[in-house]
Structures are given as structure tokens and as C-alpha cells.
Amino acid sequence: MNKHQESIPIVVVDDHALFRAGLISLLAEMDEFEVVGEAENGVQALDVIARTQPQLVLLDVNMPIMDGVDTVRALRAAGSDLRIVMLTISKRQGDLLGAIRAGANGYLLKNTEPNELRVSLLTIMTDQSVLAAEVTGQVMEALRQGHRHVPRQSLTAREIEVLGCLARGMTSAEIAVTLVISQNTTKTHVRNILKKLDVSNRAEAVRVAMSRGLLRE
């Protein structure tokens, strides 16, 4: 195979330079692929992708400045139909389902064996989706429990109000004053919101809530 003429152009996005270099070196040994660009965060990735026009992007989930899920969302919002594969250490259900909802074509873990990675990427290029075996159970569990789209009624009216305050950047003290409740009550509402939305922080709660229609932009 002529690597430059027939290989699949790939952009690698990961904030860990050592892992990124290792992955690029690994892909360079595979005739089916050619790395045409790299980036350490989502903002850089959007620029690199626009310049290099790859067919496939390998994207970490947790990165500074712009994370992987937001990057996927931005690419899909711009009408991009390139293949996007998350390659991450995260097995969190929130990251997994967030990536799938945003439009990722695959979700693989960084402990994937080289040949398994090769086969998975080639499978992705045939318009199929690929999930790491370790996370498929989480998808099934989410479907069984009806968590694929968290219904509005799963959050109380007060929790929706608190979410609205979080979206406006309010602190717990400011929320307490605005809603005429104690700070301890406010913190309890926030903890319940994070648990129900399966997220780890306030910013992620607001992003997920907006993506699911629980809050208006």
C-alpha cells in the first residue's frame, strides 16, 4: 500500500504529550493510517482539523480549555461528518454517554491492544460504531434504567431553580439568598443534581442540563 496516497488521514488529540507521541508512532507503523495533525486540546483540534481535513479523529475525553465531548459537539454542529473516536482512560458513564450523544462514532480505552485498535479504527471507517468491551455494560445499564435521556421530572422544581442559578454562575451563598434557603440546603440540592445527572461538577451539570433541554441556553 502506498501510505501517502491510500492511507486514512488521522488527527490525534490528547493533552498528554508522551501518550500522544507514542500513539502517533504506533499509527505510523500501520500502513492503513497516516497522521496528518495533532493537538493537545479541543480548541487546537478544531483548527488542525479545519486545515488538514482528516477522515478520522482520535480524541481524548478529559482535556483542558475544551474537552473531548465539547469538541465532538462543535464538529457536529459545524456539519462535519468525519469519523470521531474517543480514546480515553475514562470509564465514567457520564463521559461515555455524553460522547455518544454528542456524536462520537466510537469509544475506546487507552489500554486497547495495538491490533485491536487497528481493527476498531478500520471498522469505524465502514460506518459502524465501536465500543470498548469494558463500557458496553454501562450503555446497557443506562438503557435499562431509562437514563439515556434524563426526564425533566427526575429533577424537582427546586432543583431546576438551583440549576438555573448555577447556569448564571452564582455561588452557593448567592443561590441561598436568591431562593431564600439556607446554604446547607443549597449544597444538598447541588449534590442531588450532580448525582441525578451523573456528573462530577457544577459546570458539567449546566452543560448536560442544557444539552438535554432541562435549561434554555
Short mmCIF file of C-alpha atoms in Angstrom, two decimals:
data_model
loop_
_atom_site.label_atom_id
_atom_site.label_comp_id
_atom_site.label_asym_id
_atom_site.label_seq_id
_atom_site.Cartn_x
_atom_site.Cartn_y
_atom_site.Cartn_z
CA MET A 1 0.00 0.00 0.00
CA ASN A 2 1.22 3.49 -0.81
CA LYS A 3 0.90 5.12 2.59
CA HIS A 4 0.58 8.67 1.30
CA GLN A 5 -1.97 8.01 -1.44
CA GLU A 6 -4.29 5.40 0.06
CA SER A 7 -3.98 5.60 3.82
CA ILE A 8 -6.64 7.12 6.06
CA PRO A 9 -5.62 10.62 7.28
CA ILE A 10 -5.90 10.92 11.07
CA VAL A 11 -5.63 13.73 13.61
CA VAL A 12 -4.60 12.75 17.15
CA VAL A 13 -5.86 14.91 20.04
CA ASP A 14 -4.60 14.34 23.58
CA ASP A 15 -3.25 16.66 26.26
CA HIS A 16 -0.56 14.21 27.39
CA ALA A 17 2.42 14.76 25.10
CA LEU A 18 4.09 11.43 25.86
CA PHE A 19 0.96 9.39 25.16
CA ARG A 20 0.26 11.44 22.02
CA ALA A 21 3.78 10.82 20.70
CA GLY A 22 3.50 7.11 21.43
CA LEU A 23 0.15 6.84 19.67
CA ILE A 24 1.43 8.71 16.63
CA SER A 25 4.46 6.40 16.49
CA LEU A 26 2.18 3.36 16.72
CA LEU A 27 -0.09 4.59 13.93
CA ALA A 28 2.95 5.35 11.77
CA GLU A 29 3.69 1.62 11.76
CA MET A 30 0.25 0.83 10.32
CA ASP A 31 0.03 1.17 6.56
CA GLU A 32 -3.71 1.87 6.70
CA PHE A 33 -3.28 5.20 8.51
CA GLU A 34 -1.36 8.43 8.19
CA VAL A 35 -1.27 11.02 10.99
CA VAL A 36 -1.69 14.43 9.37
CA GLY A 37 -2.01 16.54 12.51
CA GLU A 38 -2.03 16.60 16.30
CA ALA A 39 -3.40 18.82 19.08
CA GLU A 40 -3.42 18.99 22.87
CA ASN A 41 -6.94 20.35 23.40
CA GLY A 42 -10.22 20.84 21.60
CA VAL A 43 -9.58 24.42 20.53
CA GLN A 44 -6.34 23.44 18.82
CA ALA A 45 -8.05 20.38 17.38
CA LEU A 46 -10.73 22.39 15.59
CA ASP A 47 -8.04 24.47 13.89
CA VAL A 48 -5.91 21.47 12.95
CA ILE A 49 -8.92 19.58 11.62
CA ALA A 50 -10.01 22.57 9.51
CA ARG A 51 -6.51 22.79 7.99
CA THR A 52 -5.78 19.11 7.42
CA GLN A 53 -9.27 17.74 6.60
CA PRO A 54 -8.75 14.26 8.11
CA GLN A 55 -11.17 11.38 7.71
CA LEU A 56 -10.71 10.20 11.29
CA VAL A 57 -10.02 11.87 14.64
CA LEU A 58 -8.78 10.16 17.80
CA LEU A 59 -9.90 12.31 20.70
CA ASP A 60 -9.28 12.21 24.45
CA VAL A 61 -12.24 12.99 26.71
CA ASN A 62 -10.73 14.97 29.56
CA MET A 63 -8.60 17.88 28.32
CA PRO A 64 -8.06 21.50 29.38
CA ILE A 65 -9.57 24.52 27.59
CA MET A 66 -12.05 22.43 25.56
CA ASP A 67 -12.75 18.80 26.44
CA GLY A 68 -13.42 15.96 24.04
CA VAL A 69 -17.20 15.93 24.31
CA ASP A 70 -17.46 19.66 23.62
CA THR A 71 -15.11 19.19 20.66
CA VAL A 72 -17.34 16.47 19.21
CA ARG A 73 -20.36 18.69 19.72
CA ALA A 74 -18.65 21.61 17.96
CA LEU A 75 -17.64 19.46 15.00
CA ARG A 76 -21.14 18.05 14.56
CA ALA A 77 -22.71 21.49 14.95
CA ALA A 78 -20.48 22.66 12.10
CA GLY A 79 -21.81 19.84 9.93
CA SER A 80 -18.70 17.66 9.99
CA ASP A 81 -19.27 14.01 9.14
CA LEU A 82 -15.73 12.78 9.80
CA ARG A 83 -15.29 9.68 11.95
CA ILE A 84 -14.65 10.54 15.61
CA VAL A 85 -13.29 8.00 18.09
CA MET A 86 -12.85 8.77 21.78
CA LEU A 87 -9.64 7.22 23.13
CA THR A 88 -9.54 7.69 26.88
CA ILE A 89 -8.91 6.19 30.31
CA SER A 90 -12.36 7.27 31.50
CA LYS A 91 -14.98 4.59 32.11
CA ARG A 92 -17.42 7.09 33.64
CA GLN A 93 -20.96 6.69 32.39
CA GLY A 94 -21.32 10.46 32.08
CA ASP A 95 -18.30 10.70 29.77
CA LEU A 96 -19.36 7.67 27.74
CA LEU A 97 -22.98 8.69 27.20
CA GLY A 98 -22.01 12.33 26.75
CA ALA A 99 -19.66 11.40 23.92
CA ILE A 100 -22.24 9.17 22.25
CA ARG A 101 -24.94 11.83 22.47
CA ALA A 102 -22.57 14.45 21.09
CA GLY A 103 -21.98 12.32 18.01
CA ALA A 104 -18.87 10.20 18.58
CA ASN A 105 -18.63 7.08 16.42
CA GLY A 106 -16.60 5.06 18.88
CA TYR A 107 -15.41 4.91 22.48
CA LEU A 108 -12.19 3.03 23.17
CA LEU A 109 -9.92 2.83 26.21
CA LYS A 110 -6.21 3.60 26.28
CA ASN A 111 -5.40 0.03 27.34
CA THR A 112 -6.60 -1.23 23.93
CA GLU A 113 -4.12 -3.59 22.29
CA PRO A 114 -2.47 -2.22 19.10
CA ASN A 115 -4.06 -4.72 16.72
CA GLU A 116 -7.45 -4.29 18.40
CA LEU A 117 -7.10 -0.52 17.91
CA ARG A 118 -6.25 -1.06 14.23
CA VAL A 119 -9.26 -3.33 13.67
CA SER A 120 -11.57 -0.97 15.57
CA LEU A 121 -10.49 2.06 13.53
CA LEU A 122 -10.97 0.20 10.26
CA THR A 123 -14.41 -0.90 11.48
CA ILE A 124 -15.30 2.72 12.27
CA MET A 125 -14.40 3.67 8.69
CA THR A 126 -17.09 1.28 7.40
CA ASP A 127 -19.77 3.43 9.06
CA GLN A 128 -20.06 1.14 12.06
CA SER A 129 -19.70 2.10 15.71
CA VAL A 130 -17.29 0.55 18.19
CA LEU A 131 -17.37 0.46 21.99
CA ALA A 132 -14.71 -0.93 24.32
CA ALA A 133 -15.94 -4.16 25.90
CA GLU A 134 -15.40 -2.68 29.36
CA VAL A 135 -18.01 0.03 28.82
CA THR A 136 -20.74 -1.71 26.82
CA GLY A 137 -22.34 -2.87 30.06
CA GLN A 138 -22.76 0.74 31.14
CA VAL A 139 -24.67 1.56 27.96
CA MET A 140 -26.98 -1.40 28.51
CA GLU A 141 -27.50 -0.42 32.14
CA ALA A 142 -28.29 3.16 31.19
CA LEU A 143 -30.86 1.95 28.66
CA ARG A 144 -32.42 -0.40 31.17
CA GLN A 145 -32.73 2.33 33.76
CA GLY A 146 -34.03 4.87 31.28
CA HIS A 147 -31.06 7.17 31.77
CA ARG A 148 -30.34 7.64 28.14
CA HIS A 149 -32.37 10.85 28.31
CA VAL A 150 -32.87 12.01 31.88
CA PRO A 151 -36.52 13.16 32.11
CA ARG A 152 -37.21 16.62 33.46
CA GLN A 153 -39.42 15.19 36.19
CA SER A 154 -36.43 13.35 37.67
CA LEU A 155 -35.31 16.76 38.95
CA THR A 156 -37.55 18.58 41.40
CA ALA A 157 -38.84 22.06 40.67
CA ARG A 158 -36.45 23.44 43.28
CA GLU A 159 -33.51 21.59 41.70
CA ILE A 160 -34.39 23.12 38.33
CA GLU A 161 -34.32 26.54 40.01
CA VAL A 162 -30.93 25.81 41.52
CA LEU A 163 -29.67 24.65 38.12
CA GLY A 164 -30.80 27.95 36.65
CA CYS A 165 -28.79 29.80 39.28
CA LEU A 166 -25.75 27.64 38.58
CA ALA A 167 -26.08 28.48 34.90
CA ARG A 168 -25.86 32.16 35.83
CA GLY A 169 -22.63 31.49 37.69
CA MET A 170 -23.98 32.02 41.20
CA THR A 171 -22.17 30.77 44.30
CA SER A 172 -23.94 28.70 46.96
CA ALA A 173 -24.28 31.80 49.11
CA GLU A 174 -25.84 33.79 46.27
CA ILE A 175 -28.23 30.95 45.43
CA ALA A 176 -29.30 30.74 49.08
CA VAL A 177 -30.13 34.44 49.15
CA THR A 178 -31.92 34.36 45.80
CA LEU A 179 -34.09 31.33 46.64
CA VAL A 180 -34.45 32.20 50.34
CA ILE A 181 -33.00 28.92 51.56
CA SER A 182 -30.00 28.05 53.72
CA GLN A 183 -26.57 27.40 52.28
CA ASN A 184 -26.69 23.84 53.60
CA THR A 185 -29.96 23.26 51.75
CA THR A 186 -28.42 24.76 48.63
CA LYS A 187 -25.43 22.41 48.84
CA THR A 188 -27.77 19.44 49.31
CA HIS A 189 -29.68 20.41 46.16
CA VAL A 190 -26.41 20.73 44.23
CA ARG A 191 -25.24 17.29 45.39
CA ASN A 192 -28.56 15.77 44.34
CA ILE A 193 -28.35 17.45 40.94
CA LEU A 194 -24.83 16.14 40.32
CA LYS A 195 -25.90 12.63 41.30
CA LYS A 196 -29.05 12.64 39.15
CA LEU A 197 -27.21 13.96 36.09
CA ASP A 198 -24.24 11.64 36.72
CA VAL A 199 -21.69 14.46 36.57
CA SER A 200 -18.84 15.50 38.84
CA ASN A 201 -19.01 19.30 38.94
CA ARG A 202 -21.34 22.28 38.53
CA ALA A 203 -20.11 23.34 35.09
CA GLU A 204 -20.70 19.86 33.71
CA ALA A 205 -24.16 19.81 35.30
CA VAL A 206 -25.12 23.01 33.48
CA ARG A 207 -23.74 21.73 30.18
CA VAL A 208 -25.57 18.40 30.46
CA ALA A 209 -28.79 20.09 31.59
CA MET A 210 -28.73 22.41 28.57
CA SER A 211 -27.96 19.57 26.16
CA ARG A 212 -30.97 17.63 27.49
CA GLY A 213 -33.37 20.55 27.40
CA LEU A 214 -33.61 20.96 31.17
CA LEU A 215 -32.47 24.56 30.81
CA ARG A 216 -32.61 27.04 27.99
CA GLU A 217 -29.32 28.42 26.68
#
